[in-house]
């Protein structure tokens, strides 16, 4: 009974998560103006609008560029911070871990408003620049990348680093040739998580972005408020494309991870 109840509960949770996305994907291939509205026929007009509309293309390109750039900076900072904290003494390590947890549990609206006050109001960095926006997204993403790398560091055999030093490697060589290669799965996972967080963020972007720049989240809000039906339905298509890309990336990463585990298992048994 417990197993059956667990399966039913899991099925309900999955339905709650994915049925709304599948409904949105279904309506993206119709001529309906609203979800649940009248459907006359199937249509790919939303996808045509998505790729033909220059405003939408610029918005998507800017969002992706911001996500990749801020995720790259956050990954570099988090990797350096995680390695530094791992090899630090107990007190500095505890301070770094505690400081990293604050942005994770803090509300995005508080983080966005704080960055706006510090950079734009107090330091006078113009909101018409991208500096506050990039810094805001880096602040948002870095703690999560840090948390993705920490478990890999705990699994790391410290004797390998010391052995590399004993064999004549410099600290830099030991870091890049021994430590970092073993952290790659955590670094990649953190980078992908950072990209997702940046793409999804609304509050920090709203407080720090230039007036002429929009990400997907802020553009959706403006489109809904203005009642632009053609743009709003094209965003259904965009949501479907993003969902399919995420599913494809997750499947590929899982297949690669499974093959690596099988390869290691075969090497052990050989």
CSV table of N, CA, C and O in Angstrom, one decimal, residues 110-166:
chain,number,residue,atom,x,y,z
A,110,UNK,N,14.4,41.6,-2.7
A,110,UNK,CA,15.3,42.3,-1.8
A,110,UNK,C,16.7,42.5,-2.4
A,110,UNK,O,17.3,43.6,-2.4
A,111,UNK,N,17.1,41.4,-3.1
A,111,UNK,CA,18.5,41.5,-3.7
A,111,UNK,C,18.5,42.5,-4.8
A,111,UNK,O,19.4,43.3,-4.9
A,112,UNK,N,17.4,42.5,-5.7
A,112,UNK,CA,17.4,43.5,-6.8
A,112,UNK,C,17.3,44.9,-6.3
A,112,UNK,O,18.0,45.8,-6.8
A,113,UNK,N,16.5,45.2,-5.3
A,113,UNK,CA,16.3,46.5,-4.8
A,113,UNK,C,17.6,47.0,-4.1
A,113,UNK,O,18.1,48.1,-4.2
A,114,UNK,N,18.3,46.1,-3.4
A,114,UNK,CA,19.6,46.4,-2.7
A,114,UNK,C,20.7,46.8,-3.7
A,114,UNK,O,21.4,47.7,-3.6
A,115,UNK,N,20.7,46.0,-4.8
A,115,UNK,CA,21.7,46.3,-5.9
A,115,UNK,C,21.4,47.6,-6.5
A,115,UNK,O,22.3,48.4,-6.8
A,116,UNK,N,20.1,47.9,-6.7
A,116,UNK,CA,19.7,49.2,-7.3
A,116,UNK,C,20.1,50.3,-6.4
A,116,UNK,O,20.7,51.3,-6.9
A,117,UNK,N,19.9,50.2,-5.1
A,117,UNK,CA,20.3,51.3,-4.2
A,117,UNK,C,21.8,51.5,-4.1
A,117,UNK,O,22.3,52.6,-4.2
A,118,UNK,N,22.5,50.4,-4.1
A,118,UNK,CA,24.0,50.5,-3.9
A,118,UNK,C,24.6,51.0,-5.2
A,118,UNK,O,25.4,52.0,-5.1
A,119,UNK,N,24.3,50.4,-6.3
A,119,UNK,CA,25.1,50.7,-7.6
A,119,UNK,C,24.5,52.0,-8.2
A,119,UNK,O,25.3,52.8,-8.7
A,120,UNK,N,23.2,52.1,-8.3
A,120,UNK,CA,22.6,53.2,-9.1
A,120,UNK,C,22.5,54.5,-8.3
A,120,UNK,O,22.8,55.5,-8.7
A,121,UNK,N,22.0,54.3,-7.0
A,121,UNK,CA,21.7,55.5,-6.2
A,121,UNK,C,23.0,56.0,-5.5
A,121,UNK,O,23.3,57.2,-5.6
A,122,UNK,N,23.6,55.1,-4.8
A,122,UNK,CA,24.8,55.5,-4.0
A,122,UNK,C,26.1,55.7,-4.8
A,122,UNK,O,26.8,56.7,-4.6
A,123,UNK,N,26.4,54.7,-5.7
A,123,UNK,CA,27.6,54.8,-6.4
A,123,UNK,C,27.4,55.6,-7.7
A,123,UNK,O,28.4,55.9,-8.4
A,124,UNK,N,26.2,55.8,-8.1
A,124,UNK,CA,26.0,56.6,-9.3
A,124,UNK,C,26.2,56.0,-10.6
A,124,UNK,O,26.4,56.6,-11.7
A,125,UNK,N,26.3,54.6,-10.6
A,125,UNK,CA,26.4,53.9,-11.9
A,125,UNK,C,25.1,54.0,-12.7
A,125,UNK,O,24.1,53.5,-12.2
A,126,UNK,N,25.1,54.5,-13.9
A,126,UNK,CA,23.9,54.8,-14.6
A,126,UNK,C,23.1,53.5,-14.9
A,126,UNK,O,23.6,52.5,-15.2
A,127,UNK,N,21.7,53.7,-14.7
A,127,UNK,CA,20.9,52.5,-15.1
A,127,UNK,C,20.8,52.3,-16.6
A,127,UNK,O,20.3,51.3,-17.0
A,128,UNK,N,21.3,53.3,-17.4
A,128,UNK,CA,21.3,53.1,-18.8
A,128,UNK,C,22.4,52.2,-19.3
A,128,UNK,O,22.6,51.9,-20.5
A,129,UNK,N,23.3,51.8,-18.3
A,129,UNK,CA,24.3,50.8,-18.6
A,129,UNK,C,23.9,49.4,-18.2
A,129,UNK,O,22.9,49.2,-17.5
A,130,UNK,N,24.7,48.4,-18.7
A,130,UNK,CA,24.4,47.0,-18.3
A,130,UNK,C,25.1,46.6,-17.1
A,130,UNK,O,24.9,45.4,-16.7
A,131,UNK,N,25.9,47.4,-16.5
A,131,UNK,CA,26.7,47.0,-15.3
A,131,UNK,C,25.9,46.5,-14.2
A,131,UNK,O,26.1,45.4,-13.6
A,132,UNK,N,24.9,47.3,-13.7
A,132,UNK,CA,24.1,46.8,-12.6
A,132,UNK,C,23.3,45.6,-12.9
A,132,UNK,O,23.2,44.7,-12.0
A,133,UNK,N,22.8,45.4,-14.1
A,133,UNK,CA,22.1,44.2,-14.5
A,133,UNK,C,23.0,43.0,-14.5
A,133,UNK,O,22.6,42.0,-13.9
A,134,UNK,N,24.2,43.1,-15.0
A,134,UNK,CA,25.1,41.9,-15.0
A,134,UNK,C,25.5,41.6,-13.6
A,134,UNK,O,25.5,40.4,-13.2
A,135,UNK,N,25.8,42.6,-12.8
A,135,UNK,CA,26.2,42.3,-11.4
A,135,UNK,C,25.1,41.7,-10.7
A,135,UNK,O,25.3,40.8,-9.9
A,136,UNK,N,23.9,42.1,-10.9
A,136,UNK,CA,22.7,41.6,-10.2
A,136,UNK,C,22.5,40.1,-10.6
A,136,UNK,O,22.3,39.3,-9.7
A,137,UNK,N,22.7,39.7,-11.8
A,137,UNK,CA,22.5,38.3,-12.2
A,137,UNK,C,23.7,37.5,-11.7
A,137,UNK,O,23.5,36.3,-11.4
A,138,UNK,N,24.9,38.0,-11.6
A,138,UNK,CA,26.0,37.3,-11.1
A,138,UNK,C,25.8,37.0,-9.6
A,138,UNK,O,26.1,35.9,-9.1
A,139,UNK,N,25.3,38.1,-8.9
A,139,UNK,CA,25.0,37.9,-7.5
A,139,UNK,C,23.9,36.8,-7.3
A,139,UNK,O,24.0,36.0,-6.3
A,140,UNK,N,23.0,36.8,-8.1
A,140,UNK,CA,21.9,35.8,-8.1
A,140,UNK,C,22.4,34.4,-8.3
A,140,UNK,O,22.1,33.4,-7.6
A,141,UNK,N,23.3,34.2,-9.3
A,141,UNK,CA,23.7,32.9,-9.7
A,141,UNK,C,24.9,32.3,-9.0
A,141,UNK,O,24.9,31.0,-8.8
A,142,UNK,N,25.8,33.1,-8.5
A,142,UNK,CA,27.0,32.6,-7.9
A,142,UNK,C,26.8,31.6,-6.8
A,142,UNK,O,27.4,30.6,-6.7
A,143,UNK,N,25.9,32.0,-5.8
A,143,UNK,CA,25.8,31.0,-4.7
A,143,UNK,C,25.3,29.6,-5.1
A,143,UNK,O,25.7,28.6,-4.5
A,144,UNK,N,24.4,29.6,-6.1
A,144,UNK,CA,23.9,28.3,-6.5
A,144,UNK,C,25.0,27.4,-7.2
A,144,UNK,O,25.0,26.2,-7.1
A,145,UNK,N,25.9,28.1,-8.0
A,145,UNK,CA,27.0,27.4,-8.6
A,145,UNK,C,27.9,26.9,-7.5
A,145,UNK,O,28.5,25.8,-7.6
A,146,UNK,N,28.2,27.7,-6.5
A,146,UNK,CA,29.0,27.4,-5.3
A,146,UNK,C,28.5,26.1,-4.7
A,146,UNK,O,29.2,25.2,-4.4
A,147,UNK,N,27.2,26.0,-4.5
A,147,UNK,CA,26.6,24.8,-3.9
A,147,UNK,C,26.6,23.6,-4.7
A,147,UNK,O,26.6,22.5,-4.2
A,148,UNK,N,26.7,23.8,-6.1
A,148,UNK,CA,26.9,22.7,-7.0
A,148,UNK,C,28.3,22.1,-7.0
A,148,UNK,O,28.4,20.9,-7.2
A,149,UNK,N,29.2,22.9,-6.7
A,149,UNK,CA,30.6,22.5,-6.7
A,149,UNK,C,31.1,21.9,-5.4
A,149,UNK,O,31.9,21.0,-5.3
A,150,UNK,N,30.5,22.4,-4.3
A,150,UNK,CA,30.9,21.9,-2.9
A,150,UNK,C,30.9,20.4,-2.7
A,150,UNK,O,31.8,19.8,-2.2
A,151,UNK,N,29.8,19.7,-3.2
A,151,UNK,CA,29.8,18.3,-3.0
A,151,UNK,C,30.9,17.5,-3.7
A,151,UNK,O,31.4,16.6,-3.2
A,152,UNK,N,31.3,18.0,-4.9
A,152,UNK,CA,32.4,17.4,-5.6
A,152,UNK,C,33.7,17.6,-4.9
A,152,UNK,O,34.6,16.7,-4.9
A,153,UNK,N,33.9,18.7,-4.3
A,153,UNK,CA,35.1,19.0,-3.5
A,153,UNK,C,35.2,18.1,-2.3
A,153,UNK,O,36.3,17.6,-1.9
A,154,UNK,N,34.0,17.8,-1.7
A,154,UNK,CA,34.0,16.9,-0.5
A,154,UNK,C,34.3,15.5,-0.9
A,154,UNK,O,34.9,14.7,-0.1
A,155,UNK,N,34.0,15.1,-2.2
A,155,UNK,CA,34.3,13.8,-2.7
A,155,UNK,C,35.8,13.7,-3.2
A,155,UNK,O,36.2,12.6,-3.4
A,156,UNK,N,36.4,14.8,-3.3
A,156,UNK,CA,37.8,14.8,-3.8
A,156,UNK,C,38.8,14.2,-2.8
A,156,UNK,O,38.7,14.4,-1.6
A,157,UNK,N,39.7,13.4,-3.4
A,157,UNK,CA,40.8,12.8,-2.6
A,157,UNK,C,41.9,13.8,-2.5
A,157,UNK,O,42.6,14.1,-3.5
A,158,UNK,N,42.1,14.4,-1.3
A,158,UNK,CA,43.1,15.4,-1.2
A,158,UNK,C,44.5,14.9,-1.4
A,158,UNK,O,45.4,15.6,-1.6
A,159,UNK,N,44.7,13.6,-1.2
A,159,UNK,CA,46.0,13.0,-1.4
A,159,UNK,C,46.5,13.1,-2.9
A,159,UNK,O,47.7,13.2,-3.1
A,160,UNK,N,45.5,13.2,-3.8
A,160,UNK,CA,45.9,13.4,-5.2
A,160,UNK,C,46.6,14.7,-5.4
A,160,UNK,O,47.6,14.8,-6.2
A,161,UNK,N,46.1,15.8,-4.8
A,161,UNK,CA,46.7,17.1,-4.9
A,161,UNK,C,48.1,17.1,-4.3
A,161,UNK,O,49.1,17.6,-4.9
A,162,UNK,N,48.2,16.5,-3.1
A,162,UNK,CA,49.5,16.5,-2.5
A,162,UNK,C,50.5,15.6,-3.2
A,162,UNK,O,51.7,15.9,-3.3
A,163,UNK,N,50.0,14.5,-3.8
A,163,UNK,CA,50.9,13.6,-4.6
A,163,UNK,C,51.4,14.4,-5.9
A,163,UNK,O,52.6,14.2,-6.2
A,164,UNK,N,50.6,15.2,-6.5
A,164,UNK,CA,51.0,16.0,-7.6
A,164,UNK,C,52.1,16.9,-7.3
A,164,UNK,O,53.1,17.1,-8.0
A,165,UNK,N,52.0,17.5,-6.1
A,165,UNK,CA,53.0,18.4,-5.6
A,165,UNK,C,54.3,17.7,-5.3
A,165,UNK,O,55.4,18.2,-5.6
A,166,UNK,N,54.2,16.5,-4.7
A,166,UNK,CA,55.4,15.7,-4.4
A,166,UNK,C,56.1,15.2,-5.7
A,166,UNK,O,57.3,15.0,-5.7
